[in-house]
PDB file of N, CA and C in Angstrom:
ATOM      1  N   MET D   8     -26.555  -9.878  28.501  1.00 85.00           N
ATOM      2  CA  MET D   8     -25.933  -9.968  27.086  1.00 85.00           C
ATOM      3  C   MET D   8     -26.397  -8.175  26.894  1.00 85.00           C
ATOM      4  N   ALA D   9     -25.392  -7.840  26.014  1.00 91.00           N
ATOM      5  CA  ALA D   9     -25.492  -6.108  25.842  1.00 91.00           C
ATOM      6  C   ALA D   9     -26.513  -6.124  24.095  1.00 91.00           C
ATOM      7  N   VAL D  10     -27.527  -5.786  24.121  1.00 94.00           N
ATOM      8  CA  VAL D  10     -28.122  -5.029  23.206  1.00 94.00           C
ATOM      9  C   VAL D  10     -28.373  -3.791  22.910  1.00 94.00           C
ATOM     10  N   PRO D  11     -28.063  -3.575  21.724  1.00 91.00           N
ATOM     11  CA  PRO D  11     -28.255  -1.991  21.175  1.00 91.00           C
ATOM     12  C   PRO D  11     -29.441  -1.174  21.057  1.00 91.00           C
ATOM     13  N   LYS D  12     -29.472  -0.113  21.948  1.00 94.00           N
ATOM     14  CA  LYS D  12     -31.157   0.414  21.990  1.00 94.00           C
ATOM     15  C   LYS D  12     -31.170   1.065  20.906  1.00 94.00           C
ATOM     16  N   ARG D  13     -30.705   1.187  20.152  1.00 95.00           N
ATOM     17  CA  ARG D  13     -31.178   1.780  18.604  1.00 95.00           C
ATOM     18  C   ARG D  13     -30.109   1.378  17.005  1.00 95.00           C
ATOM     19  N   LYS D  14     -30.799   1.369  16.636  1.00 95.00           N
ATOM     20  CA  LYS D  14     -30.124   0.811  15.327  1.00 95.00           C
ATOM     21  C   LYS D  14     -29.372   1.940  14.961  1.00 95.00           C
ATOM     22  N   THR D  15     -27.802   1.461  14.085  1.00 93.00           N
ATOM     23  CA  THR D  15     -26.844   2.101  14.145  1.00 93.00           C
ATOM     24  C   THR D  15     -27.023   2.411  12.741  1.00 93.00           C
ATOM     25  N   SER D  16     -27.118   2.970  12.050  1.00 94.00           N
ATOM     26  CA  SER D  16     -27.290   3.942  10.922  1.00 94.00           C
ATOM     27  C   SER D  16     -26.028   3.784   9.409  1.00 94.00           C
ATOM     28  N   LYS D  17     -26.441   3.637   8.544  1.00 92.00           N
ATOM     29  CA  LYS D  17     -25.991   2.986   7.696  1.00 92.00           C
ATOM     30  C   LYS D  17     -24.403   4.484   7.950  1.00 92.00           C
ATOM     31  N   ALA D  18     -24.572   5.465   7.612  1.00 93.00           N
ATOM     32  CA  ALA D  18     -23.596   6.544   8.551  1.00 93.00           C
ATOM     33  C   ALA D  18     -22.471   6.508   8.742  1.00 93.00           C
ATOM     34  N   LYS D  19     -23.139   6.488  10.091  1.00 92.00           N
ATOM     35  CA  LYS D  19     -22.270   5.803  11.879  1.00 92.00           C
ATOM     36  C   LYS D  19     -21.552   4.271  11.439  1.00 92.00           C
ATOM     37  N   LYS D  20     -22.464   3.230  10.622  1.00 89.00           N
ATOM     38  CA  LYS D  20     -21.627   2.349  10.586  1.00 89.00           C
ATOM     39  C   LYS D  20     -20.519   2.623   9.406  1.00 89.00           C
ATOM     40  N   ARG D  21     -20.188   3.259   8.347  1.00 86.00           N
ATOM     41  CA  ARG D  21     -19.420   3.592   7.053  1.00 86.00           C
ATOM     42  C   ARG D  21     -18.195   4.668   7.848  1.00 86.00           C
ATOM     43  N   SER D  22     -19.063   5.704   8.603  1.00 88.00           N
ATOM     44  CA  SER D  22     -17.772   6.458   9.090  1.00 88.00           C
ATOM     45  C   SER D  22     -17.363   5.609  10.042  1.00 88.00           C
ATOM     46  N   ARG D  23     -17.326   4.967  10.572  1.00 86.00           N
ATOM     47  CA  ARG D  23     -16.395   4.062  11.931  1.00 86.00           C
ATOM     48  C   ARG D  23     -15.574   2.939  10.934  1.00 86.00           C
ATOM     49  N   ARG D  24     -16.054   2.326   9.813  1.00 80.00           N
ATOM     50  CA  ARG D  24     -14.767   1.931   8.949  1.00 80.00           C
ATOM     51  C   ARG D  24     -14.198   2.078   8.108  1.00 80.00           C
ATOM     52  N   GLY D  25     -14.522   3.231   8.233  1.00 77.00           N
ATOM     53  CA  GLY D  25     -13.587   4.213   7.059  1.00 77.00           C
ATOM     54  C   GLY D  25     -12.121   4.016   7.180  1.00 77.00           C
ATOM     55  N   GLY D  26     -11.489   3.958   8.036  1.00 74.00           N
ATOM     56  CA  GLY D  26     -10.220   3.506   8.723  1.00 74.00           C
ATOM     57  C   GLY D  26      -9.273   2.457   7.925  1.00 74.00           C
ATOM     58  N   LYS D  27     -10.639   1.509   7.812  1.00 75.00           N
ATOM     59  CA  LYS D  27      -9.740   0.475   6.806  1.00 75.00           C
ATOM     60  C   LYS D  27      -9.574   0.359   5.268  1.00 75.00           C
ATOM     61  N   GLY D  28      -9.249   1.701   4.595  1.00 77.00           N
ATOM     62  CA  GLY D  28      -9.429   1.725   3.469  1.00 77.00           C
ATOM     63  C   GLY D  28      -7.840   1.791   2.774  1.00 77.00           C
ATOM     64  N   LEU D  29      -7.509   2.227   1.728  1.00 77.00           N
ATOM     65  CA  LEU D  29      -6.015   2.082   1.311  1.00 77.00           C
ATOM     66  C   LEU D  29      -5.270   2.517   1.365  1.00 77.00           C
ATOM     67  N   SER D  30      -4.167   1.813   1.587  1.00 83.00           N
ATOM     68  CA  SER D  30      -2.865   2.478   2.627  1.00 83.00           C
ATOM     69  C   SER D  30      -1.519   2.908   1.184  1.00 83.00           C
ATOM     70  N   VAL D  31      -1.318   3.838   1.466  1.00 84.00           N
ATOM     71  CA  VAL D  31      -0.019   4.746   0.549  1.00 84.00           C
ATOM     72  C   VAL D  31       1.114   3.710   0.464  1.00 84.00           C
ATOM     73  N   PRO D  32       1.046   3.242  -1.166  1.00 86.00           N
ATOM     74  CA  PRO D  32       2.249   2.359  -1.269  1.00 86.00           C
ATOM     75  C   PRO D  32       3.842   3.267  -0.271  1.00 86.00           C
ATOM     76  N   ASN D  33       4.751   1.579  -0.814  1.00 89.00           N
ATOM     77  CA  ASN D  33       6.279   2.805   0.066  1.00 89.00           C
ATOM     78  C   ASN D  33       6.806   2.753  -1.144  1.00 89.00           C
ATOM     79  N   VAL D  34       6.712   3.777  -1.445  1.00 91.00           N
ATOM     80  CA  VAL D  34       7.546   3.877  -2.852  1.00 91.00           C
ATOM     81  C   VAL D  34       9.033   5.535  -2.245  1.00 91.00           C
ATOM     82  N   SER D  35      10.221   4.832  -3.350  1.00 89.00           N
ATOM     83  CA  SER D  35      11.384   5.822  -2.817  1.00 89.00           C
ATOM     84  C   SER D  35      12.175   5.923  -4.125  1.00 89.00           C
ATOM     85  N   PHE D  36      12.766   6.478  -3.984  1.00 90.00           N
ATOM     86  CA  PHE D  36      13.114   7.440  -4.908  1.00 90.00           C
ATOM     87  C   PHE D  36      14.631   6.288  -5.521  1.00 90.00           C
ATOM     88  N   ASP D  37      14.879   6.029  -6.895  1.00 85.00           N
ATOM     89  CA  ASP D  37      16.119   4.830  -6.820  1.00 85.00           C
ATOM     90  C   ASP D  37      17.102   5.343  -7.204  1.00 85.00           C
ATOM     91  N   PRO D  38      18.705   6.072  -6.980  1.00 84.00           N
ATOM     92  CA  PRO D  38      19.640   6.940  -7.897  1.00 84.00           C
ATOM     93  C   PRO D  38      20.296   6.537  -8.897  1.00 84.00           C
ATOM     94  N   THR D  39      19.951   4.994  -9.002  1.00 80.00           N
ATOM     95  CA  THR D  39      20.688   4.093  -9.875  1.00 80.00           C
ATOM     96  C   THR D  39      20.012   4.761 -11.116  1.00 80.00           C
ATOM     97  N   THR D  40      18.686   5.005 -11.168  1.00 82.00           N
ATOM     98  CA  THR D  40      17.618   4.778 -12.223  1.00 82.00           C
ATOM     99  C   THR D  40      17.170   5.892 -12.772  1.00 82.00           C
ATOM    100  N   GLY D  41      17.482   7.064 -11.779  1.00 88.00           N
ATOM    101  CA  GLY D  41      16.482   8.579 -11.054  1.00 88.00           C
ATOM    102  C   GLY D  41      15.493   8.083 -11.284  1.00 88.00           C
ATOM    103  N   GLU D  42      14.354   6.688 -10.854  1.00 88.00           N
ATOM    104  CA  GLU D  42      13.309   6.806 -10.973  1.00 88.00           C
ATOM    105  C   GLU D  42      12.153   6.630  -9.742  1.00 88.00           C
ATOM    106  N   TYR D  43      11.472   6.653  -9.545  1.00 91.00           N
ATOM    107  CA  TYR D  43      10.592   6.404  -8.278  1.00 91.00           C
ATOM    108  C   TYR D  43      10.339   4.726  -8.626  1.00 91.00           C
ATOM    109  N   ARG D  44      10.137   4.253  -7.414  1.00 89.00           N
ATOM    110  CA  ARG D  44       9.833   2.763  -7.620  1.00 89.00           C
ATOM    111  C   ARG D  44       9.257   1.493  -6.293  1.00 89.00           C
ATOM    112  N   MET D  45       8.392   1.108  -5.782  1.00 90.00           N
ATOM    113  CA  MET D  45       8.783   0.462  -4.582  1.00 90.00           C
ATOM    114  C   MET D  45       9.725   0.077  -3.884  1.00 90.00           C
ATOM    115  N   SER D  46      10.207   0.049  -2.773  1.00 89.00           N
ATOM    116  CA  SER D  46      10.827  -0.477  -2.284  1.00 89.00           C
ATOM    117  C   SER D  46      10.376  -2.576  -2.170  1.00 89.00           C
ATOM    118  N   HIS D  47      11.801  -2.874  -2.232  1.00 90.00           N
ATOM    119  CA  HIS D  47      12.062  -4.073  -1.641  1.00 90.00           C
ATOM    120  C   HIS D  47      11.316  -4.415  -3.356  1.00 90.00           C
ATOM    121  N   ARG D  48      11.190  -4.162  -4.472  1.00 90.00           N
ATOM    122  CA  ARG D  48      10.852  -4.894  -5.419  1.00 90.00           C
ATOM    123  C   ARG D  48      12.456  -4.652  -6.580  1.00 90.00           C
ATOM    124  N   VAL D  49      12.231  -5.415  -7.793  1.00 90.00           N
ATOM    125  CA  VAL D  49      13.371  -5.041  -8.765  1.00 90.00           C
ATOM    126  C   VAL D  49      12.306  -4.475  -9.902  1.00 90.00           C
ATOM    127  N   ASP D  50      13.806  -3.470 -10.136  1.00 86.00           N
ATOM    128  CA  ASP D  50      13.044  -2.002 -11.025  1.00 86.00           C
ATOM    129  C   ASP D  50      12.784  -2.032 -11.976  1.00 86.00           C
ATOM    130  N   ALA D  51      12.279  -1.583 -13.320  1.00 85.00           N
ATOM    131  CA  ALA D  51      12.313  -2.041 -14.614  1.00 85.00           C
ATOM    132  C   ALA D  51      13.193  -2.982 -15.428  1.00 85.00           C
ATOM    133  N   ASN D  52      14.513  -2.336 -15.036  1.00 86.00           N
ATOM    134  CA  ASN D  52      16.101  -2.633 -15.425  1.00 86.00           C
ATOM    135  C   ASN D  52      16.261  -3.763 -15.151  1.00 86.00           C
ATOM    136  N   GLY D  53      15.642  -4.420 -14.090  1.00 89.00           N
ATOM    137  CA  GLY D  53      16.167  -6.150 -13.752  1.00 89.00           C
ATOM    138  C   GLY D  53      17.457  -5.777 -12.440  1.00 89.00           C
ATOM    139  N   ASN D  54      17.356  -4.476 -11.956  1.00 87.00           N
ATOM    140  CA  ASN D  54      18.688  -4.117 -11.156  1.00 87.00           C
ATOM    141  C   ASN D  54      17.530  -4.243  -9.345  1.00 87.00           C
ATOM    142  N   TYR D  55      18.362  -4.551  -8.626  1.00 88.00           N
ATOM    143  CA  TYR D  55      18.050  -4.535  -7.664  1.00 88.00           C
ATOM    144  C   TYR D  55      19.069  -4.284  -6.561  1.00 88.00           C
ATOM    145  N   ASN D  56      18.915  -3.632  -5.602  1.00 85.00           N
ATOM    146  CA  ASN D  56      20.227  -2.827  -4.700  1.00 85.00           C
ATOM    147  C   ASN D  56      21.652  -2.451  -5.191  1.00 85.00           C
ATOM    148  N   GLY D  57      21.450  -2.268  -6.549  1.00 83.00           N
ATOM    149  CA  GLY D  57      22.434  -2.003  -7.181  1.00 83.00           C
ATOM    150  C   GLY D  57      23.426  -2.795  -8.071  1.00 83.00           C
ATOM    151  N   ARG D  58      22.645  -3.684  -8.317  1.00 88.00           N
ATOM    152  CA  ARG D  58      22.943  -5.324  -8.802  1.00 88.00           C
ATOM    153  C   ARG D  58      21.765  -6.047  -9.739  1.00 88.00           C
ATOM    154  N   GLN D  59      22.400  -6.457 -10.750  1.00 90.00           N
ATOM    155  CA  GLN D  59      21.992  -6.775 -11.693  1.00 90.00           C
ATOM    156  C   GLN D  59      21.470  -8.104 -11.695  1.00 90.00           C
ATOM    157  N   VAL D  60      20.030  -8.209 -11.773  1.00 92.00           N
ATOM    158  CA  VAL D  60      19.458  -9.504 -11.311  1.00 92.00           C
ATOM    159  C   VAL D  60      18.547 -10.438 -11.775  1.00 92.00           C
ATOM    160  N   ILE D  61      18.165  -9.544 -12.941  1.00 91.00           N
ATOM    161  CA  ILE D  61      17.589 -10.359 -13.973  1.00 91.00           C
ATOM    162  C   ILE D  61      17.953  -9.677 -14.864  1.00 91.00           C
ATOM    163  N   GLU D  62      18.316 -10.465 -16.289  1.00 88.00           N
ATOM    164  CA  GLU D  62      18.596 -10.369 -17.354  1.00 88.00           C
ATOM    165  C   GLU D  62      17.547 -10.101 -18.561  1.00 88.00           C
ATOM    166  N   LYS D  63      17.303  -8.893 -19.196  1.00 74.00           N
ATOM    167  CA  LYS D  63      16.354  -8.949 -20.199  1.00 74.00           C
ATOM    168  C   LYS D  63      16.436  -9.385 -21.458  1.00 74.00           C
TER     169      LYS D  63
END
């Protein structure tokens, strides 16, 4: 069975796990409103893909 010869330091362990952090949200420009919004989401006015889907 594989056993480590030395204890892994906190810095070594944390630098190895550093890639698991936050990812950048997928934000795109909406030409109908002229604002940025997340992809596959309804905008603040209730429009989605150029259609009114939610009445305000």
